[in-house]
JSON list of C-alpha atoms in Angstrom, two decimals:
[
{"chain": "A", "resi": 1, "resn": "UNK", "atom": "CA", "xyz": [172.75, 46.74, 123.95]},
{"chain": "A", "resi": 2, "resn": "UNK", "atom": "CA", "xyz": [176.37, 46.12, 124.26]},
{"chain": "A", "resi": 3, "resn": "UNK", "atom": "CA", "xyz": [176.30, 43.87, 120.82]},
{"chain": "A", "resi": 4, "resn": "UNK", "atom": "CA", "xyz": [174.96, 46.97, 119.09]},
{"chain": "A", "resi": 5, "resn": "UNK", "atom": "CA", "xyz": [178.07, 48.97, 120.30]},
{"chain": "A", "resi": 6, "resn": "UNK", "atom": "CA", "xyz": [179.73, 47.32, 118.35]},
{"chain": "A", "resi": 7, "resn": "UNK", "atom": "CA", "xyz": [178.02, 47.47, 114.94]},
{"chain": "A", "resi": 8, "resn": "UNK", "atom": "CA", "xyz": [178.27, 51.55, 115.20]},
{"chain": "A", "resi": 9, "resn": "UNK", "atom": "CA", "xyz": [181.11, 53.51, 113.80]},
{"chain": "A", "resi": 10, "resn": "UNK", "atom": "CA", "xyz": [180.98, 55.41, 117.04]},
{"chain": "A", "resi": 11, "resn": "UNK", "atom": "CA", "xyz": [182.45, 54.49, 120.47]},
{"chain": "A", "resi": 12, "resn": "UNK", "atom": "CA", "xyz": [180.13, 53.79, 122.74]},
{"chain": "A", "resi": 13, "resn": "UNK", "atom": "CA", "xyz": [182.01, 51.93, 125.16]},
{"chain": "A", "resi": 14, "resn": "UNK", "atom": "CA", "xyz": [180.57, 53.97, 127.98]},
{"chain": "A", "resi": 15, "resn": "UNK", "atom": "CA", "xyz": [176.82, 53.89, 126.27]},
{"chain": "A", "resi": 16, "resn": "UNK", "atom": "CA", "xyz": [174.70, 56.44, 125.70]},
{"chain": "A", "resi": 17, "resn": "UNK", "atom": "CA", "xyz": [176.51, 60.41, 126.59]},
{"chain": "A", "resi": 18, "resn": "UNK", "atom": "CA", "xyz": [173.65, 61.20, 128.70]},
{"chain": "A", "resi": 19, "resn": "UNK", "atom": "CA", "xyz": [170.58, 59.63, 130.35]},
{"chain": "A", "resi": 20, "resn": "UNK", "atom": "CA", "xyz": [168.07, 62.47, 128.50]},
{"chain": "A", "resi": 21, "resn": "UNK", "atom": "CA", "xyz": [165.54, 60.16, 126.97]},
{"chain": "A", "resi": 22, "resn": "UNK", "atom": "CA", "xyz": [166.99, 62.34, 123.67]},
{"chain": "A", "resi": 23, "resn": "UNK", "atom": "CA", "xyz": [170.18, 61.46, 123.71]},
{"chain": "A", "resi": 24, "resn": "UNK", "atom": "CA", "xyz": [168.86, 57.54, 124.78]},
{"chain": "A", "resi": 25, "resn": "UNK", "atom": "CA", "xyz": [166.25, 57.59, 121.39]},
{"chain": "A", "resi": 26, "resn": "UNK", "atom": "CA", "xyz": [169.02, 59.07, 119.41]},
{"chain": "A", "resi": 27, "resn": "UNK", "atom": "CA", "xyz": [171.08, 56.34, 120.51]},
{"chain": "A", "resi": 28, "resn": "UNK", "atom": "CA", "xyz": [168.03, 53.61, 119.85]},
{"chain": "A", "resi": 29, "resn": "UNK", "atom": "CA", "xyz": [167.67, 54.99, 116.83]},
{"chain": "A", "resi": 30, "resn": "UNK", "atom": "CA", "xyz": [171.42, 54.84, 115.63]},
{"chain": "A", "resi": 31, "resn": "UNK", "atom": "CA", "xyz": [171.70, 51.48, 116.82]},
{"chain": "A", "resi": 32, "resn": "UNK", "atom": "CA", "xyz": [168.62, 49.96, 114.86]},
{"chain": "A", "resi": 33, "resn": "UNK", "atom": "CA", "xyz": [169.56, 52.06, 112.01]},
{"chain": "A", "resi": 34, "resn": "UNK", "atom": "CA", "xyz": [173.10, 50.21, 111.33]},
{"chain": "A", "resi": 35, "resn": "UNK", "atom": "CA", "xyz": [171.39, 47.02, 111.54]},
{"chain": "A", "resi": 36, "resn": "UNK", "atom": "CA", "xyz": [168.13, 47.72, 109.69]},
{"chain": "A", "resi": 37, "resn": "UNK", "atom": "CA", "xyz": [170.56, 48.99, 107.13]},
{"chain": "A", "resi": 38, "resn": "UNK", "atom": "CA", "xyz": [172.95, 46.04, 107.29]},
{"chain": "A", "resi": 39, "resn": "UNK", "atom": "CA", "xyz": [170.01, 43.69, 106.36]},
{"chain": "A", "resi": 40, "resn": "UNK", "atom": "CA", "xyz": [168.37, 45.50, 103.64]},
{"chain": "A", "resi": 41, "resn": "UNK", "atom": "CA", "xyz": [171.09, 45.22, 101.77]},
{"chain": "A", "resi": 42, "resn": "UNK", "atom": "CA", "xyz": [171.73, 41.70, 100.93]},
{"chain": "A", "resi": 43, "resn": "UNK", "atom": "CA", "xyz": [168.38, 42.23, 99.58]},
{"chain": "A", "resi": 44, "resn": "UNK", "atom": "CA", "xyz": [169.60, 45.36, 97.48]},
{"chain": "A", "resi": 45, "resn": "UNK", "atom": "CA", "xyz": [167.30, 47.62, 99.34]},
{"chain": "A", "resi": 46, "resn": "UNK", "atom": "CA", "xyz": [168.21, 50.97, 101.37]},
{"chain": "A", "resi": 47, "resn": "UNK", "atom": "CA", "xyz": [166.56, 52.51, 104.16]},
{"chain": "A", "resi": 48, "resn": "UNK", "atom": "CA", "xyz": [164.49, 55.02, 101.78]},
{"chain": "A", "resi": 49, "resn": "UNK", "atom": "CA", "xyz": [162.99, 52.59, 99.33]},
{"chain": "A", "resi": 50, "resn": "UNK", "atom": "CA", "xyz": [162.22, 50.42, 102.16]},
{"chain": "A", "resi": 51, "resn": "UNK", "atom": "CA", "xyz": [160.41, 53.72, 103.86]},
{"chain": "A", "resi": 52, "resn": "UNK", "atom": "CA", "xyz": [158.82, 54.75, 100.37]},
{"chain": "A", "resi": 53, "resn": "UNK", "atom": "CA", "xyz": [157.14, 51.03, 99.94]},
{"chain": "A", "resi": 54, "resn": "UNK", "atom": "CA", "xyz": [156.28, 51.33, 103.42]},
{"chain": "A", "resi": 55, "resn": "UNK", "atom": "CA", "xyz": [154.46, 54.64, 102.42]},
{"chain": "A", "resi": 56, "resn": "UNK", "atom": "CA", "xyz": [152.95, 53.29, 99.66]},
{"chain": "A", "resi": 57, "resn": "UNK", "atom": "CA", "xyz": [151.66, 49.83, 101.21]},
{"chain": "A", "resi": 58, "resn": "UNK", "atom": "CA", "xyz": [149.93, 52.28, 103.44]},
{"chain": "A", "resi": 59, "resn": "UNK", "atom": "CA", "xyz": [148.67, 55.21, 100.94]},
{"chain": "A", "resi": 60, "resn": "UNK", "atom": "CA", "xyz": [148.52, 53.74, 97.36]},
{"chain": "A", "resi": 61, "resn": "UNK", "atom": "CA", "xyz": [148.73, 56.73, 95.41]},
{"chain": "A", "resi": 62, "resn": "UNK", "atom": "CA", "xyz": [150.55, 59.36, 97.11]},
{"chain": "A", "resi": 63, "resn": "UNK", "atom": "CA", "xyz": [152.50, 61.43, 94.45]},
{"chain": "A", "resi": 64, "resn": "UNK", "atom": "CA", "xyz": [156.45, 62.50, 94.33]},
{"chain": "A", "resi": 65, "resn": "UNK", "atom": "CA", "xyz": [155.61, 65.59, 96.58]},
{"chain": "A", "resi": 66, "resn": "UNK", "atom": "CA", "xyz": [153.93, 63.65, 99.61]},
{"chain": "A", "resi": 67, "resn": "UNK", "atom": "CA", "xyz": [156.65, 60.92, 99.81]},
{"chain": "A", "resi": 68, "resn": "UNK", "atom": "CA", "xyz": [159.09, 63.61, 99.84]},
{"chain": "A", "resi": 69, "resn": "UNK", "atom": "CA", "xyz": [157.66, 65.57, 102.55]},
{"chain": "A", "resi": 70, "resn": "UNK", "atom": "CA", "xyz": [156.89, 62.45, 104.63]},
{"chain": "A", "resi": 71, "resn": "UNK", "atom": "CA", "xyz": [160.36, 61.39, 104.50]},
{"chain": "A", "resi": 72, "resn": "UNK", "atom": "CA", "xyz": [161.69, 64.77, 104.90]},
{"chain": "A", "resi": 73, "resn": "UNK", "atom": "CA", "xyz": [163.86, 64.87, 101.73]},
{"chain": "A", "resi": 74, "resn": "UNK", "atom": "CA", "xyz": [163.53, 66.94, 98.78]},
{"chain": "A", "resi": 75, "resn": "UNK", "atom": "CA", "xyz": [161.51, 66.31, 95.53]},
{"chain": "A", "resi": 76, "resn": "UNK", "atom": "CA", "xyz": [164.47, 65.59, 93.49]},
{"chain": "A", "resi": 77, "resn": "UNK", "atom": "CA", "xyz": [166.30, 63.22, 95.88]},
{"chain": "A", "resi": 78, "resn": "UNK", "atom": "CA", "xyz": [162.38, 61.14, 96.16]},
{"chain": "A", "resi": 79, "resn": "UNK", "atom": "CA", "xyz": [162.40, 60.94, 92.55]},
{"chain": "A", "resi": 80, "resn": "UNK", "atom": "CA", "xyz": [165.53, 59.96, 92.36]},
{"chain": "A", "resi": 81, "resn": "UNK", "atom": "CA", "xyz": [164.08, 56.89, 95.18]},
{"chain": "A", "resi": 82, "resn": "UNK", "atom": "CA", "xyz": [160.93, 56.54, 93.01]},
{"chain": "A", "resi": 83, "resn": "UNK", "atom": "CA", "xyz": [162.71, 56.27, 89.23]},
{"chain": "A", "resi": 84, "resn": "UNK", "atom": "CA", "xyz": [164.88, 53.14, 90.99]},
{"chain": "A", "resi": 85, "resn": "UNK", "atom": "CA", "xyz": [161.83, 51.91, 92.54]},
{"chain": "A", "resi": 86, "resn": "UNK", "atom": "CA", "xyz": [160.28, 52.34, 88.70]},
{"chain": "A", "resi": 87, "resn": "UNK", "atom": "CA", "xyz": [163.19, 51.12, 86.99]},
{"chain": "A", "resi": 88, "resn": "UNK", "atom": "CA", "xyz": [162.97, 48.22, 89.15]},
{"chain": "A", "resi": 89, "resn": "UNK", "atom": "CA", "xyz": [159.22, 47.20, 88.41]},
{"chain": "A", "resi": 90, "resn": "UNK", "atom": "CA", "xyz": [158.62, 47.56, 92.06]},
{"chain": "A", "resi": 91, "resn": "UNK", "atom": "CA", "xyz": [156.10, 50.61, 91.71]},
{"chain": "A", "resi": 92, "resn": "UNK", "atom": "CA", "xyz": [153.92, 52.07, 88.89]},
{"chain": "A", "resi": 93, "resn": "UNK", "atom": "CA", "xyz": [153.18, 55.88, 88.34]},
{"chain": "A", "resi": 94, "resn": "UNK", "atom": "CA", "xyz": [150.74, 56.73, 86.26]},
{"chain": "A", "resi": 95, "resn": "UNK", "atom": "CA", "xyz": [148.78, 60.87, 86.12]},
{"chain": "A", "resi": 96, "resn": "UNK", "atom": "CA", "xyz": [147.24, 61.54, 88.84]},
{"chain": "A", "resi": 97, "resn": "UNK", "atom": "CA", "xyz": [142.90, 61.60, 89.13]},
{"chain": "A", "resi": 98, "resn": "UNK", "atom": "CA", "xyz": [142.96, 64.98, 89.03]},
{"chain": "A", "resi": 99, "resn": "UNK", "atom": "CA", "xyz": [145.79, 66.56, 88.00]},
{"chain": "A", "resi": 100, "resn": "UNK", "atom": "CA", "xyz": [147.70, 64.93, 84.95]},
{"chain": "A", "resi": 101, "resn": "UNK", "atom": "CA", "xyz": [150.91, 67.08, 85.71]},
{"chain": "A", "resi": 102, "resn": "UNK", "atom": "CA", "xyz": [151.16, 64.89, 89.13]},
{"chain": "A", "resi": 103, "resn": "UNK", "atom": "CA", "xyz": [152.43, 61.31, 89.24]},
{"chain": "A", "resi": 104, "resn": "UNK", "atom": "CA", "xyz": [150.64, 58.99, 91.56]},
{"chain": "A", "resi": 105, "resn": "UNK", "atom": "CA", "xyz": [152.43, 55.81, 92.65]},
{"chain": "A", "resi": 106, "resn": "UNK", "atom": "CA", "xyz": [151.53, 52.52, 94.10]},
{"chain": "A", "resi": 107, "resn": "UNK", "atom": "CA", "xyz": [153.50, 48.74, 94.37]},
{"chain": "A", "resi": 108, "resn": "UNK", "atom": "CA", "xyz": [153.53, 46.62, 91.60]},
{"chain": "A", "resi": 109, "resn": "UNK", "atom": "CA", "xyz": [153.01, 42.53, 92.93]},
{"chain": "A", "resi": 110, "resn": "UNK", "atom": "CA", "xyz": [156.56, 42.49, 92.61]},
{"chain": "A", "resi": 111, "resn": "UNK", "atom": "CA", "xyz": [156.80, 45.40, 95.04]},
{"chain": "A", "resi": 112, "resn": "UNK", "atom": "CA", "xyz": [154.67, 43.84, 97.55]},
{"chain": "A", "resi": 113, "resn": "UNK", "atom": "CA", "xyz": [156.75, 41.18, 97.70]},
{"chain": "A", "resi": 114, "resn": "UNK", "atom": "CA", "xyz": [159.91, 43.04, 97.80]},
{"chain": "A", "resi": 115, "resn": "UNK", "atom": "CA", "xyz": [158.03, 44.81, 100.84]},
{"chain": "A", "resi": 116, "resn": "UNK", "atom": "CA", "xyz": [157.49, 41.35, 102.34]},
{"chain": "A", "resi": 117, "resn": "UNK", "atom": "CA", "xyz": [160.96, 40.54, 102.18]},
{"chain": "A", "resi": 118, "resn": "UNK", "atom": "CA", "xyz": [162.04, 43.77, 103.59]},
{"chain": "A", "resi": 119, "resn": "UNK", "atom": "CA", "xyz": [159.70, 43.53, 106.80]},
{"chain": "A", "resi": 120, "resn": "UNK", "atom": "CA", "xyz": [161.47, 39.89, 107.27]},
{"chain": "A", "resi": 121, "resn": "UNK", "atom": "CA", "xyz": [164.60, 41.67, 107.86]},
{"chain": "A", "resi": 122, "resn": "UNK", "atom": "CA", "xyz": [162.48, 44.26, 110.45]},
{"chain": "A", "resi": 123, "resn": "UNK", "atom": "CA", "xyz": [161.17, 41.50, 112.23]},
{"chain": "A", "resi": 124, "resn": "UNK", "atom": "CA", "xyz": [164.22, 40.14, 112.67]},
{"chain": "A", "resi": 125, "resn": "UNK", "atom": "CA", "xyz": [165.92, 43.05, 114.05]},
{"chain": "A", "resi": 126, "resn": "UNK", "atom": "CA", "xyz": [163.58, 44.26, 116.31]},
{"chain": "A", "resi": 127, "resn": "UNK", "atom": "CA", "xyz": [163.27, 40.40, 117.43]},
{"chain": "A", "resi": 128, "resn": "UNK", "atom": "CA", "xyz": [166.97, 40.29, 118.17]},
{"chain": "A", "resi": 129, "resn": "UNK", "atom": "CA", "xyz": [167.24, 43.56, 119.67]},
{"chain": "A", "resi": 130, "resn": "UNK", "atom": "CA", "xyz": [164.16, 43.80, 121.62]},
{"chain": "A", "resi": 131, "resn": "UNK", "atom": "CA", "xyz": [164.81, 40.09, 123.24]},
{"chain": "A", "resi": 132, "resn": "UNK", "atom": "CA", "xyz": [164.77, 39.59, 126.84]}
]
């Protein structure tokens, strides 16, 4: 873990405050964050359109509302996610089955590629910091 340390704008010489399995998640967390992060973008990708293709790969379909409240953000800041995503040609939205007012979205080819890519740069982390 000490070569994580390092990557994270906090000192953590010492490692983790407190042996809680909180505070050592937290810590996990943090840690795999920076680098997650670090490799997505290379690929001009960020943590939430990597989680929203995630969602998608998983639920084709799933409108502005339930990738919102899955990723505990608000509607706006998901559509703001989504429009890039759109702009991009890495998802489609089209009306919703049964309500036209509600925009369902799912990955585009290019999108499952993108995806693809993205979970290269996963495996790789989790390779590297899950190693013996």
């Amino acid at each position: 873990m000490r070569a994580w340390r390092r990557k994270l704008d906090c000192d953590f010489s010492q490692g983790p405050s407190s042996e809680e399995p909180g505070h050592l998640l937290r810590y996990l967390f943090m840690a795999l964050r920076v680098q997650v992060e670090e490799g997505l973008r290379p690929r001009n990708f960020t943590l939430p359109q990597f989680g929203v293709m995630m969602a998608l790969r998983k639920n084709p379909g799933r409108s502005n509302a339930e990738l919102a409240r899955g990723a505990f953000v608000t509607p706006q800041t998901m559509g703001e996610v989504l429009s890039a995503l759109e702009k991009a040609k890495l998802i489609r939205r089209k009306p919703h089955k049964t309500n036209a007012r509600i925009l369902s979205s799912e990955l585009t080819p290019a999108g499952e590629k993108a995806l693809d890519s993205c979970l290269e740069v996963i495996r790789d982390v989790n390779d590297r910091m899950f190693a013996p």
